[in-house]
Every structure is written in C-alpha cells, then in structure tokens.
PDB file of C-alpha atoms in Angstrom:
ATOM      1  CA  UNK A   1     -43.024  14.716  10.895  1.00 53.00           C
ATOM      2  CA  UNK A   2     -43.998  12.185   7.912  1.00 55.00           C
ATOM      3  CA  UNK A   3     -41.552   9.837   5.646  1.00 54.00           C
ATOM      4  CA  UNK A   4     -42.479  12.873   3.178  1.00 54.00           C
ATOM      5  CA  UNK A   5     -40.847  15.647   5.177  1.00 52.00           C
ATOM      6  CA  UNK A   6     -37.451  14.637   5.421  1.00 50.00           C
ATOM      7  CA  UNK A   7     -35.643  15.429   2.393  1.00 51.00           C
ATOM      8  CA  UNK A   8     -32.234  13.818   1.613  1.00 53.00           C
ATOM      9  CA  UNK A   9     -30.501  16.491   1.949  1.00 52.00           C
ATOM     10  CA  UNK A  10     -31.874  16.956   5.504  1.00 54.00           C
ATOM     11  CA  UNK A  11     -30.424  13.692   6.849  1.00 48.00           C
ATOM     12  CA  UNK A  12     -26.741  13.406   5.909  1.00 61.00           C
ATOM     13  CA  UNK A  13     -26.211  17.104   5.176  1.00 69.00           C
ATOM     14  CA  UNK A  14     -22.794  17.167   7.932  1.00 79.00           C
ATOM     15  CA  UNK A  15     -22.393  13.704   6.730  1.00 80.00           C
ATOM     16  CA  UNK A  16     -22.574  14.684   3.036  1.00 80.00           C
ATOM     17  CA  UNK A  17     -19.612  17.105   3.743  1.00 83.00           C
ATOM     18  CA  UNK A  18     -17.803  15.385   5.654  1.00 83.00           C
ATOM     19  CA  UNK A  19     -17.722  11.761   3.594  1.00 85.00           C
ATOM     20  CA  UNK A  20     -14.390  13.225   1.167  1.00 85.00           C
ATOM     21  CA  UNK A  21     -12.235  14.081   3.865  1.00 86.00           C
ATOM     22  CA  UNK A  22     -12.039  10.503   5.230  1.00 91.00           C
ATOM     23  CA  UNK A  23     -12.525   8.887   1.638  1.00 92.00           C
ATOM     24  CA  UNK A  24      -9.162   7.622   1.519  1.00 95.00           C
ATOM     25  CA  UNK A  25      -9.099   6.487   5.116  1.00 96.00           C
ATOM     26  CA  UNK A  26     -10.679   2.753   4.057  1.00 96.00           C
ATOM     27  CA  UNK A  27      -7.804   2.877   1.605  1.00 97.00           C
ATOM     28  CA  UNK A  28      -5.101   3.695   3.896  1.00 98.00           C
ATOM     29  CA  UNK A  29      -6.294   0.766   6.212  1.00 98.00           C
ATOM     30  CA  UNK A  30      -6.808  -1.787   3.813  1.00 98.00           C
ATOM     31  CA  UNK A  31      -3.018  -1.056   2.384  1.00 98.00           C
ATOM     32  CA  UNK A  32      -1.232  -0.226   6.032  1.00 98.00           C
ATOM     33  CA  UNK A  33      -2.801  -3.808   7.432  1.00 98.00           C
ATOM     34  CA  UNK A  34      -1.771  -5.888   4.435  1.00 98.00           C
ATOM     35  CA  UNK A  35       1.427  -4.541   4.092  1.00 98.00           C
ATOM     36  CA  UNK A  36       2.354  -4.619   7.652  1.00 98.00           C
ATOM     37  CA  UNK A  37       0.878  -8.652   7.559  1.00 98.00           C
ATOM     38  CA  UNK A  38       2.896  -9.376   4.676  1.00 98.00           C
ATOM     39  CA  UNK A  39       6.094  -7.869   6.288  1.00 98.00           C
ATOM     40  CA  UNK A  40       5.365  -9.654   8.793  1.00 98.00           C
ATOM     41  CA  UNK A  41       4.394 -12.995   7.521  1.00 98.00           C
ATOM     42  CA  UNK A  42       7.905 -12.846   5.323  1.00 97.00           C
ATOM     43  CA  UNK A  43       9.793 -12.213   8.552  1.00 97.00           C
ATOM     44  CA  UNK A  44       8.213 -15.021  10.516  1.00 97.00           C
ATOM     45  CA  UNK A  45       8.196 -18.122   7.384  1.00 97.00           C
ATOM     46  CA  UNK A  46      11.912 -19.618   8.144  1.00 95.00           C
ATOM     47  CA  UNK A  47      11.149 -21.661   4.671  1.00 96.00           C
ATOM     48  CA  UNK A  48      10.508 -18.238   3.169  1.00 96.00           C
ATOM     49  CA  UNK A  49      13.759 -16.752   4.516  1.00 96.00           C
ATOM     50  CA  UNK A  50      15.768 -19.634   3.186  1.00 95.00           C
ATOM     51  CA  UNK A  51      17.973 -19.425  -0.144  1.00 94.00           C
ATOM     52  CA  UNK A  52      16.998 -22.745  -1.363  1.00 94.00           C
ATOM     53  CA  UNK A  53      14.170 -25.618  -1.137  1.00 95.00           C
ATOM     54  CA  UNK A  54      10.393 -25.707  -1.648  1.00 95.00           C
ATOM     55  CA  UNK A  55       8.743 -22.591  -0.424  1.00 94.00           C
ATOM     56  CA  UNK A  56      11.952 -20.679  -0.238  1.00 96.00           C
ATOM     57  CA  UNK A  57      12.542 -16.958  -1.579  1.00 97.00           C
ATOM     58  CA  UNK A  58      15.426 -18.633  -3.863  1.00 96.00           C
ATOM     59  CA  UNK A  59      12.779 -21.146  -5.659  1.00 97.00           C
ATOM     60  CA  UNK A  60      10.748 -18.415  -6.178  1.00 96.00           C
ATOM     61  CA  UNK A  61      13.040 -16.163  -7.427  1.00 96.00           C
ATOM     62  CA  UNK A  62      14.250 -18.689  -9.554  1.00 97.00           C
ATOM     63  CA  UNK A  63      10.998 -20.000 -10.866  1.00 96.00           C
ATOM     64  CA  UNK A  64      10.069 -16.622 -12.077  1.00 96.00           C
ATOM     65  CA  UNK A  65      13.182 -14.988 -13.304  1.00 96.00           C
ATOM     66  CA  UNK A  66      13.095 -16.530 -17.171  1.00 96.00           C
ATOM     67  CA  UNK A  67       9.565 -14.529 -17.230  1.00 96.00           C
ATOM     68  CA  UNK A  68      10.138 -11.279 -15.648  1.00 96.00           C
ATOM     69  CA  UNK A  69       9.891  -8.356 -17.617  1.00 96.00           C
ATOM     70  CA  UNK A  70      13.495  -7.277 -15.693  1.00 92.00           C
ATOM     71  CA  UNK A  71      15.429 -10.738 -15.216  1.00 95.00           C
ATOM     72  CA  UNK A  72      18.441  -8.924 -14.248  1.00 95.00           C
ATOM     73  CA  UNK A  73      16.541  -7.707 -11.671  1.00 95.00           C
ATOM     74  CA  UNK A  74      15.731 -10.651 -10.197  1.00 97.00           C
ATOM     75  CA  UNK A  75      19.595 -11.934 -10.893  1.00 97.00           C
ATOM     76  CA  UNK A  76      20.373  -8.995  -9.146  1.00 96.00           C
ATOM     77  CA  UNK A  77      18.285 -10.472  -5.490  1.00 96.00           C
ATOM     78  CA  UNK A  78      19.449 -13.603  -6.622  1.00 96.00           C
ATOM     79  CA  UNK A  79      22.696 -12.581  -5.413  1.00 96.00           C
ATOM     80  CA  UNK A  80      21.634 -12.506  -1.718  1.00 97.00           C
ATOM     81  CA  UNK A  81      18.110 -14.198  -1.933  1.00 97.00           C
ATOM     82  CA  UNK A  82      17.339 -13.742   1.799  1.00 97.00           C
ATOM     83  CA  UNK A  83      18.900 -10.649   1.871  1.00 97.00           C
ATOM     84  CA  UNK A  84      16.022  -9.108  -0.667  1.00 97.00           C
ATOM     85  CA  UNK A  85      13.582 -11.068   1.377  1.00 97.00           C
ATOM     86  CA  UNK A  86      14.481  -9.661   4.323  1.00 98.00           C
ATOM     87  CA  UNK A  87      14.919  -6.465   2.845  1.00 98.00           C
ATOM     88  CA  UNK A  88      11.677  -6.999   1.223  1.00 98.00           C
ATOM     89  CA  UNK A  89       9.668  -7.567   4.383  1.00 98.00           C
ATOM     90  CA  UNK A  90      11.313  -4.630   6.824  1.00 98.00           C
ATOM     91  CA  UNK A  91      10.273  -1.984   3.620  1.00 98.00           C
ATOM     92  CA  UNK A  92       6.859  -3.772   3.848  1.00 98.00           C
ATOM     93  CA  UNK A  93       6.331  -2.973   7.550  1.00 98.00           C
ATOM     94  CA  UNK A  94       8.309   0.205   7.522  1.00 98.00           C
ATOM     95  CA  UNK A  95       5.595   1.155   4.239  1.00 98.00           C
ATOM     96  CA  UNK A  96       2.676   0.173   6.350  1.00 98.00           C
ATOM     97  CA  UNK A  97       3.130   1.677   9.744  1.00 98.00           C
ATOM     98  CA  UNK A  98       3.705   5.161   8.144  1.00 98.00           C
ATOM     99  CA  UNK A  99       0.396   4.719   6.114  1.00 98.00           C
ATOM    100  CA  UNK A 100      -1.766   3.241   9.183  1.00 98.00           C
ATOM    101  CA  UNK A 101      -0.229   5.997  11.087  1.00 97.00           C
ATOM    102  CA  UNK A 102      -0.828   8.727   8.387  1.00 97.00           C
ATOM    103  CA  UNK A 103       3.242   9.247   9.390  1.00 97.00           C
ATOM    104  CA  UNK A 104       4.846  10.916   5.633  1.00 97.00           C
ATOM    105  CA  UNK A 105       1.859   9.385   3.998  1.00 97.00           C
ATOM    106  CA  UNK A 106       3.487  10.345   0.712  1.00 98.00           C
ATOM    107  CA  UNK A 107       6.559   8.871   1.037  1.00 98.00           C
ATOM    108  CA  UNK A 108       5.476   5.728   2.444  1.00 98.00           C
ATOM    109  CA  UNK A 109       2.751   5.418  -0.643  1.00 98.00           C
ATOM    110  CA  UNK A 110       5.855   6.060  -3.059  1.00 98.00           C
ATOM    111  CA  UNK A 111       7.667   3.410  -1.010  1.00 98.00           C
ATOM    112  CA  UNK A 112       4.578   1.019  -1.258  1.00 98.00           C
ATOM    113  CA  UNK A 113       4.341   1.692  -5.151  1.00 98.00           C
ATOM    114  CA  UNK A 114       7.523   0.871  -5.672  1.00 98.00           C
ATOM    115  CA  UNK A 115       7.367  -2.760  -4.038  1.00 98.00           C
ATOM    116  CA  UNK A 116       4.265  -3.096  -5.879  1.00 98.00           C
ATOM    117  CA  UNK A 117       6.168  -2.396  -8.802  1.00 97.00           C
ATOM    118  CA  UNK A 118       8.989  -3.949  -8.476  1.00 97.00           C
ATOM    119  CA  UNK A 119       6.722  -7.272  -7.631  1.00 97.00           C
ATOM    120  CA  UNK A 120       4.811  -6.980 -10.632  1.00 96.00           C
ATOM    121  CA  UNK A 121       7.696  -6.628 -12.880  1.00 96.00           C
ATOM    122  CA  UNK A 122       9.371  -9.806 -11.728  1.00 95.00           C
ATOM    123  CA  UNK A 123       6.572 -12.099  -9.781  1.00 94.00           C
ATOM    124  CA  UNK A 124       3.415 -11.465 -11.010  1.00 94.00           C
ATOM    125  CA  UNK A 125       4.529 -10.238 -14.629  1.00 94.00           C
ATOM    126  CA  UNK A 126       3.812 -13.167 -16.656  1.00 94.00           C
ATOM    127  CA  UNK A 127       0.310 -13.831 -14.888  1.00 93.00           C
ATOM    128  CA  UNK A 128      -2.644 -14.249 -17.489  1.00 92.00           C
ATOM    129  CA  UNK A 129      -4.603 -11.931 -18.065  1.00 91.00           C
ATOM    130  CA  UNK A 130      -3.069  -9.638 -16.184  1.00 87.00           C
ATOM    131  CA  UNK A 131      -5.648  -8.566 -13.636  1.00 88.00           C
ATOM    132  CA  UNK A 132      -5.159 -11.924 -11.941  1.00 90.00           C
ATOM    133  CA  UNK A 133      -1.711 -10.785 -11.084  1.00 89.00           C
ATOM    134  CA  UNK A 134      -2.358  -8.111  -7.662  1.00 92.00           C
ATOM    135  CA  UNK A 135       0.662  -6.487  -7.907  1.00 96.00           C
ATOM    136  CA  UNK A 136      -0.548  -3.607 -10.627  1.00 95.00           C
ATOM    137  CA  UNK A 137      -3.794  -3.439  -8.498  1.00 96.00           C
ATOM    138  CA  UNK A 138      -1.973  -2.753  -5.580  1.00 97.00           C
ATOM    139  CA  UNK A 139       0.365  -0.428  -7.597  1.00 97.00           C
ATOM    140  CA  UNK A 140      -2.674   1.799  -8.584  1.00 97.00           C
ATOM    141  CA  UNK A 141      -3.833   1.808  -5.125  1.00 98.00           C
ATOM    142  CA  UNK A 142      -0.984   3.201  -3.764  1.00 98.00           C
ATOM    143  CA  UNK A 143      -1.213   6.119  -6.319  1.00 98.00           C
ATOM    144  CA  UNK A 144      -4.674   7.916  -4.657  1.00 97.00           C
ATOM    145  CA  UNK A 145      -1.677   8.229  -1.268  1.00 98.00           C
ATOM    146  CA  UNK A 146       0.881   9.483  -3.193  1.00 98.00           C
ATOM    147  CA  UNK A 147      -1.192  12.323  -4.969  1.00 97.00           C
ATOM    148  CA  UNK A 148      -3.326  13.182  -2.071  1.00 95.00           C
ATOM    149  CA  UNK A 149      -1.626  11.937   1.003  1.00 95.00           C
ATOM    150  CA  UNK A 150      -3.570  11.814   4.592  1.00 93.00           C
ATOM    151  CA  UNK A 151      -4.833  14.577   5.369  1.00 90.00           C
ATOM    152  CA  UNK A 152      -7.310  13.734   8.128  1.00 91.00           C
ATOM    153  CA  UNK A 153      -6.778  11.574  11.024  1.00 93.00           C
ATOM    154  CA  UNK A 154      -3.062  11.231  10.451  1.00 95.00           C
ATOM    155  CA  UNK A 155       0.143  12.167  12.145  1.00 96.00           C
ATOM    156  CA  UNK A 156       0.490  14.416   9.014  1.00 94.00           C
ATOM    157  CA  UNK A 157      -2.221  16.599   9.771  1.00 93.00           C
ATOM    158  CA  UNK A 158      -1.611  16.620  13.497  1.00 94.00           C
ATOM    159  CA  UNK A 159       2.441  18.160  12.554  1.00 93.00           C
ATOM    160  CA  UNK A 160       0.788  20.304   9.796  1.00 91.00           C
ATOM    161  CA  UNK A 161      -1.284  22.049  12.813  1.00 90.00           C
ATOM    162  CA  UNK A 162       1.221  22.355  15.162  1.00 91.00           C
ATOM    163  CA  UNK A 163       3.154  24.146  12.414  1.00 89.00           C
ATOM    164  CA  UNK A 164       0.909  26.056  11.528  1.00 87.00           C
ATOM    165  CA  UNK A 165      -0.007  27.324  14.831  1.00 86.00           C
ATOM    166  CA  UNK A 166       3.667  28.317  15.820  1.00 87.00           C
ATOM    167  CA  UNK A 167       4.059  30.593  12.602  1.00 85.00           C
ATOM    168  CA  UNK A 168       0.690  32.093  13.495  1.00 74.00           C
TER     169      UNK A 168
END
C-alpha cells in the first residue's frame, strides 16, 4: 500500500468518532488538579491561614477590598478572615475531587464557577486589562462542565448505567 492509498478518513475513522466524547476530559483534569492544589496549598500556608501579617488572608483581603466590585463582600470574610480561607480551600478540594472523579460533575462545575466568581469580583476585579486577572478565565472554563457535565469516564456515567440497567 503507497502514502497515496491511505486516505484520512481511513486512519482515524474510530478515532474521528470517538475524539468528542472525551473532549472535555483535558478540561476536567486541568480544573480538578488545580483546584484540588490550590485547596490544598491554602490549607497547608500557616501565613495564609493567619488573620493578619504579610502573606496572610487578612492583608489580602484588606488590600483588595477598596477595589472590589462587591466590598461588602469582602467586609463580609473580613469578619472571620481564616474562616473564609478555610472555607475557601475545603470548597476548592471538595470542587475538584468531584470533577477529577466525574462525581455530580454539574454541581461541582457550578460550585467551581462560583469561587471563580466570587474571586474575580473581589481579588482579581481591578486587574488591568482584565484578561490578566484568571479568575473570569477560570469562570468560563467551568461553564463547558456545567452545561455538558462528564459523561464519559466519570462516576456519573458509571451510576447513569447502573440505573439504567435496573429499570431495564
């Protein structure tokens, strides 16, 4: 067989069909691993988890609130500054096992969104331009989750068969 007899079509054709299924799988792994390392990275930083002093969730907190779109928001942590953190980091983890694990993909992606959101109203609002500031990126990539969820390779699909085959 010659370079000429091999169509493209020929060589990926079960790859072809196959490629959207696990489309958002890069996605999920990429979000599940950096939200489950920042979790974790919060948890473990005692200057992080300290209400006052350089490095601390207080400074920061602080240093952003007069430029957050929501300052009472950030008031509102203010109140219990390691609290929030902590807070912070277990919804982090808790958002990023369920997505590695394809465990109510949906819910976890609505969870991640909404730290995403809640980060770049207060943090990363007042970056310039904004597409320096992550927070909205990762708030649109949580959205591709939410609408679609994990179908494939996911504790979600694994319960949807098991259901499936007990009403059959």
């Amino acid at each position: 067989m010659t370079r000429t007899d091999v169509t493209r079509t020929d060589v990926p054709s079960g790859l072809r069909e196959q490629a959207p299924r696990y489309a958002l799988l890069p996605l999920r792994i990429f979000l599940g691993l950096t939200f489950v390392y920042a979790g974790l990275d919060k948890l473990t930083d005692a200057t992080f988890l300290s209400a006052d002093g350089a490095g601390s969730i207080g400074e920061l907190m602080r240093g952003v609130r007069d430029t957050a779109a929501f300052p009472a928001m950030v008031d509102l942590a203010l109140d219990s500054p390691v609290g929030c953190a902590v807070a912070l980091a277990i919804g982090e983890i808790l958002v990023g096992l369920g997505t590695l694990a394809g465990l109510l993909t949906r819910i976890a992606a609505t969870g991640g969104a909404l730290i995403s959101l809640s980060l770049w109203l207060t943090v990363s609002w007042a970056v310039t331009p904004y597409y320096y500031g992550n927070d909205l990126i990762y708030l649109m990539a949580w959205t591709p989750l939410i609408l679609a969820g994990a179908r494939y390779l996911s504790l979600d699909s694994l319960i949807r068969s098991r259901r499936s085959r007990r009403t059959a």
